[in-house]
Coordinates of C-alpha atoms and ligand atoms in Angstrom, one line a residue:
M1 CA 117.8 101.2 92.1
D2 CA 117.1 105.1 92.1
I3 CA 113.9 105.4 93.7
L4 CA 112.2 108.8 94.1
I5 CA 109.5 108.6 96.7
V6 CA 106.8 111.5 96.4
G7 CA 105.2 112.2 99.3
G8 CA 108.2 110.5 101.4
S9 CA 107.5 112.6 104.8
G10 CA 104.0 111.1 104.9
F11 CA 102.9 107.8 106.8
L12 CA 103.1 105.4 104.0
G13 CA 106.2 107.6 102.3
R14 CA 108.4 107.2 105.4
E15 CA 107.8 103.3 105.5
L16 CA 108.6 103.1 101.8
A17 CA 111.7 105.1 102.1
H18 CA 112.9 103.0 105.2
Q19 CA 112.4 99.6 103.4
A20 CA 113.9 100.9 100.0
S21 CA 116.8 102.1 101.7
A22 CA 117.2 98.9 103.9
S23 CA 117.0 96.9 100.7
G24 CA 119.9 98.9 99.3
H25 CA 118.2 101.2 97.0
T26 CA 119.3 104.8 96.4
V27 CA 116.3 106.7 98.0
T28 CA 115.1 110.5 97.4
A29 CA 112.1 111.3 99.3
T30 CA 110.2 114.5 99.0
F31 CA 108.1 116.7 101.4
T32 CA 106.4 119.9 101.4
T33 CA 106.5 121.0 105.0
R34 CA 109.1 119.0 106.9
A35 CA 111.9 116.5 105.8
G36 CA 111.8 113.2 107.6
D37 CA 114.8 111.9 109.7
I38 CA 115.4 108.6 108.2
P39 CA 119.0 107.9 108.0
G40 CA 120.4 107.4 104.5
I41 CA 117.9 109.1 102.6
H42 CA 118.0 112.4 100.5
W43 CA 115.2 114.7 101.1
L44 CA 114.0 117.0 98.5
A45 CA 111.4 119.9 98.9
M46 CA 108.8 119.4 96.1
D47 CA 105.3 120.5 95.7
L48 CA 103.2 118.8 93.1
R49 CA 101.4 121.9 92.5
R50 CA 104.4 123.3 90.9
G51 CA 105.3 121.7 87.6
E52 CA 108.7 123.4 87.4
E53 CA 109.6 121.6 90.9
I54 CA 108.6 118.2 89.4
T55 CA 110.7 118.7 86.5
R56 CA 113.7 119.9 88.7
A57 CA 113.4 117.0 90.9
L58 CA 113.3 114.3 88.1
R59 CA 116.2 116.2 86.3
K60 CA 118.1 116.3 89.8
T61 CA 117.4 112.5 90.7
E62 CA 117.1 110.9 87.5
P63 CA 115.0 107.9 89.1
D64 CA 114.5 104.5 87.6
V65 CA 111.2 104.7 89.5
V66 CA 108.8 107.2 91.0
I67 CA 106.4 106.3 93.7
N68 CA 103.7 108.7 94.4
A69 CA 102.4 108.5 97.8
A70 CA 101.5 112.1 98.3
Y71 CA 98.1 113.5 98.7
R72 CA 96.0 116.2 100.5
K73 CA 92.6 115.0 100.8
A74 CA 90.7 118.2 100.3
D75 CA 93.1 119.6 97.7
W76 CA 92.2 118.7 93.8
A77 CA 95.4 120.5 92.9
T78 CA 97.5 118.1 94.8
T79 CA 95.6 115.0 94.6
A80 CA 94.4 114.9 90.9
D81 CA 96.3 117.8 88.9
G82 CA 99.6 117.3 90.8
A83 CA 99.4 113.5 90.3
I84 CA 98.7 114.0 86.6
C85 CA 101.5 116.3 86.2
L86 CA 103.8 114.0 87.8
A87 CA 102.7 110.9 85.7
M88 CA 103.3 113.1 82.7
A89 CA 106.7 114.2 84.0
A90 CA 107.9 110.6 84.7
T91 CA 106.7 109.4 81.4
Q92 CA 109.0 112.3 79.6
H93 CA 111.8 111.1 81.9
G94 CA 111.4 107.4 81.1
C95 CA 110.7 106.5 84.6
R96 CA 108.6 103.7 85.8
L97 CA 105.7 105.1 87.9
V98 CA 103.6 103.4 90.9
H99 CA 100.9 105.7 91.8
V100 CA 99.1 104.9 94.9
S101 CA 95.4 105.1 94.9
S102 CA 92.4 104.5 97.3
D103 CA 89.3 102.6 97.7
A104 CA 87.5 106.1 97.9
V105 CA 87.0 105.9 94.2
F106 CA 84.1 103.5 95.0
S107 CA 80.8 104.5 96.4
G108 CA 80.0 101.2 97.9
A109 CA 76.9 100.3 95.9
D110 CA 78.4 97.1 94.7
V111 CA 80.2 96.2 98.1
H112 CA 82.9 94.1 96.6
Y113 CA 85.5 95.6 94.2
D114 CA 88.2 93.8 92.3
E115 CA 90.8 95.3 89.9
S116 CA 88.4 95.3 87.1
A117 CA 85.7 97.4 88.7
T118 CA 84.9 100.9 87.5
P119 CA 85.3 103.7 89.7
D120 CA 82.1 105.5 90.9
P121 CA 83.2 108.0 93.6
I122 CA 80.9 110.1 95.8
T123 CA 83.0 112.4 97.6
P124 CA 85.3 115.1 96.3
Y125 CA 88.5 113.2 97.5
G126 CA 87.3 110.1 96.0
A127 CA 86.6 111.8 92.7
A128 CA 90.2 113.4 92.7
K129 CA 91.8 110.0 93.1
A130 CA 89.5 108.7 90.4
A131 CA 90.4 111.5 88.0
A132 CA 94.2 111.0 88.6
E133 CA 93.7 107.0 87.9
T134 CA 92.1 107.7 84.7
A135 CA 94.5 110.0 83.3
I136 CA 97.5 108.1 84.5
R137 CA 96.3 105.0 82.7
Q138 CA 95.9 107.0 79.6
L139 CA 99.2 108.9 79.8
A140 CA 101.5 106.3 81.6
P141 CA 99.7 102.8 80.4
A142 CA 102.8 101.1 81.8
A143 CA 102.4 102.6 85.4
V144 CA 100.9 100.5 88.1
V145 CA 97.7 102.1 89.9
A146 CA 97.8 100.6 93.1
R147 CA 94.6 101.1 95.2
T148 CA 94.4 100.5 98.9
S149 CA 92.4 100.9 102.1
L150 CA 92.7 102.3 105.6
I151 CA 96.4 102.1 106.3
I152 CA 97.3 101.1 110.0
G153 CA 100.8 100.7 111.7
D154 CA 102.1 99.8 115.2
G155 CA 100.3 102.9 116.6
D156 CA 101.6 105.6 114.4
S157 CA 98.6 105.9 112.0
G158 CA 96.0 108.6 112.2
H159 CA 93.3 106.0 112.6
E160 CA 95.3 104.6 115.6
A161 CA 95.6 108.1 117.1
L162 CA 92.0 108.5 116.7
V163 CA 91.1 105.2 118.5
H164 CA 93.8 106.3 121.3
D165 CA 91.9 109.5 121.8
L166 CA 88.4 108.2 121.9
A167 CA 89.5 105.4 124.3
T168 CA 91.1 107.6 126.6
G169 CA 88.5 110.3 126.6
R170 CA 90.8 112.8 124.8
R171 CA 88.1 112.9 122.1
K172 CA 84.4 112.7 121.7
G173 CA 83.0 110.7 118.9
V174 CA 81.5 107.3 117.5
L175 CA 83.0 104.6 115.4
Y176 CA 80.8 103.4 112.6
T177 CA 79.6 100.0 112.4
D178 CA 78.2 100.0 109.0
D179 CA 81.4 101.8 107.6
I180 CA 83.4 98.7 106.2
R181 CA 86.9 98.8 104.8
C182 CA 89.7 95.9 104.3
P183 CA 92.6 97.7 106.3
V184 CA 96.2 96.7 105.3
H185 CA 99.3 97.0 107.5
V186 CA 101.8 99.9 106.3
T187 CA 104.8 97.3 106.1
D188 CA 102.8 95.0 104.0
L189 CA 101.8 97.7 101.9
A190 CA 105.1 99.3 101.4
R191 CA 106.7 95.8 100.9
A192 CA 104.1 95.1 98.1
L193 CA 104.5 98.5 96.4
L194 CA 108.3 98.1 96.2
E195 CA 107.9 94.5 94.8
L196 CA 105.4 96.2 92.2
A197 CA 108.1 99.0 91.5
S198 CA 110.8 96.4 90.6
S199 CA 108.4 94.2 88.5
D200 CA 106.9 94.5 85.1
H201 CA 103.2 94.8 86.4
T202 CA 101.1 97.4 84.7
G203 CA 97.6 98.9 85.4
V204 CA 95.5 98.4 88.3
C205 CA 96.5 96.5 91.4
H206 CA 94.8 96.1 94.6
L207 CA 96.7 96.0 97.8
A208 CA 94.3 95.8 100.9
G209 CA 93.9 93.6 103.7
T210 CA 92.0 90.2 103.7
D211 CA 89.6 90.9 106.4
A212 CA 86.7 93.3 105.8
V213 CA 86.0 95.0 109.1
S214 CA 84.0 98.0 110.4
R215 CA 85.5 101.1 111.7
H216 CA 84.1 100.3 115.2
E217 CA 85.6 96.7 115.0
L218 CA 88.9 98.0 113.8
G219 CA 88.8 100.4 116.8
V220 CA 88.1 97.5 119.1
L221 CA 91.0 95.5 117.5
I222 CA 93.5 98.4 118.1
A223 CA 92.2 99.2 121.8
E224 CA 92.7 95.4 122.6
R225 CA 96.2 95.3 121.1
D226 CA 97.3 98.6 122.9
E227 CA 95.7 97.5 126.0
L228 CA 93.2 100.4 126.2
D229 CA 89.6 100.3 127.6
A230 CA 87.5 99.2 124.3
T231 CA 84.1 99.6 126.0
M232 CA 84.9 103.5 125.9
L233 CA 84.5 103.4 122.0
T234 CA 81.0 104.4 121.1
A235 CA 79.5 102.5 118.2
G236 CA 77.2 104.4 115.7
R237 CA 75.8 104.3 112.3
R238 CA 77.1 106.4 109.4
A239 CA 73.9 105.9 107.7
D240 CA 72.1 107.6 110.8
S241 CA 74.6 110.7 110.6
D242 CA 75.3 113.5 108.2
S243 CA 78.6 112.6 107.6
P244 CA 79.1 111.9 103.6
G245 CA 81.0 108.8 102.2
A246 CA 80.8 105.6 101.3
L247 CA 79.6 102.9 103.6
N248 CA 80.6 99.0 102.6
V249 CA 83.8 99.2 100.2
R250 CA 85.6 95.7 100.3
L251 CA 88.7 95.9 98.0
D252 CA 89.3 92.4 96.6
S253 CA 93.0 92.0 96.1
T254 CA 92.9 88.2 95.2
R255 CA 94.2 88.8 91.8
T256 CA 97.1 91.0 92.8
Q257 CA 97.8 88.8 95.5
H258 CA 98.4 85.8 93.4
T259 CA 101.2 87.9 91.6
L260 CA 103.1 88.9 94.7
R261 CA 105.6 87.2 97.2
T262 CA 104.4 89.8 99.9
T263 CA 101.5 88.7 101.9
L264 CA 98.9 91.3 102.5
R265 CA 97.5 90.5 106.0
G266 CA 94.1 91.1 107.2
A267 CA 93.5 93.3 110.2
R268 CA 92.2 90.6 112.5
D269 CA 95.8 89.0 112.0
F270 CA 98.0 91.9 112.2
L271 CA 96.2 93.5 115.2
H272 CA 95.7 90.1 117.1
R273 CA 97.4 90.4 120.5
E274 CA 99.3 87.6 122.0
R275 CA 97.8 86.9 125.4
Ligands
NAP301 N1 96.1 106.9 105.2 C1 95.1 105.9 104.7 O1 94.4 105.2 105.4 C2 94.8 105.7 103.2 C3 93.8 105.1 102.8 C4 93.9 104.8 101.4 C5 94.6 105.3 100.3 N2 95.5 106.1 100.9 C6 96.5 106.6 100.0 O2 97.9 106.5 100.4 C7 98.6 107.4 100.0 C8 99.6 108.0 101.3 O3 98.6 108.3 102.3 P1 99.4 108.6 103.8 O4 98.3 108.5 104.8 O5 100.6 108.1 104.0 O6 99.2 110.4 103.7 P2 99.9 111.1 104.4 O7 100.6 110.9 105.8 O8 98.9 112.5 104.7 O9 101.1 112.0 103.7 C9 100.9 112.7 102.6 C10 102.2 113.2 101.9 O10 102.0 114.0 100.9 C11 102.9 115.2 100.7 N3 102.0 116.3 100.4 C12 100.9 117.0 100.6 N4 100.7 117.9 99.9 C13 101.6 117.7 98.8 C14 101.8 118.6 97.6 N5 101.1 119.5 97.1 N6 102.7 118.2 96.9 C15 103.7 117.2 97.2 N7 103.7 116.5 98.3 C16 102.5 116.7 99.0 C17 102.7 115.5 102.4 O11 104.0 116.0 102.5 P3 104.1 117.3 103.8 O12 103.8 116.3 105.0 O13 105.4 117.5 103.9 O14 103.5 118.3 103.5 C18 103.1 113.8 102.7 O15 104.4 113.6 102.4 C19 97.8 108.6 99.5 O16 97.7 108.5 98.1 C20 96.6 108.1 100.0 O17 95.5 108.5 99.2 C21 95.6 106.3 102.3

């Protein structure tokens, strides 16, 4: 397949590009600031805020599938409007679309969210992701909207960098014990997204790990895997802080998992350290 990975220079995008290329697909990956350095990938500068760049990219690459892994948290123009423009363009060009969304579309009021749950965001980021989802489902009903949770790697995600900084005293801060998510490993997530890209799935899919853990428990698991001093990680409660955001959001991926060959492991599994 010819695959266009929008946001290919990002954390998830790089893993998608790496796996897709290793599987023999022809891969073009986009960036806005800096091209990646994965061999065998065509890199293309493309800004989702510029409709003409989206059109040019699709004309140039003529992909079978577009995977949108791009976002900028505080930027509605990228995360909502840009994603919607991309969906319209992909539909016009007859390309399959896999759009990556987030558990941030949920408030946490209901705690457990399966694929049928209705978004009720409570942050600007969550609202941008929910707006993109709603529009894409109308404009591109054959698209996959894949919601995921905290994306963890083998040391290279932002979440792991934060834990390293806290555990070594480079940064001060707390990890919340009441802020609960279902983290996923980036290799599982990329594999599942590529599986969906080459399938005939449509609509909302959930691609989160099987374990619900707090930010603090996640930090301890990362610290233990990386042989850092987990006692350096200060526990706190988001409910007692001024920090806005959902508390307990558990994406239930059971329905999607039944349709996949890829196993979405839980954080306690993929962060387990052999002793
Ligand atoms: N990370 C998580 O824990 C998490 C959790 C839930 C959902 N998600 C979702 O997963 C997806 C990937 O997240 P990630 O952590 O891999 O993101 P990331 O590392 O921050 O990468 C974001 C990508 O988007 C690109 N980008 C930013 N602004 C753009 C614009 N205006 N036009 C086109 N591309 C733009 C960036 O390009 P440059 O770097 O070149 O600017 C980069 O390639 C996103 O949809 C996010 O909402 C992530």
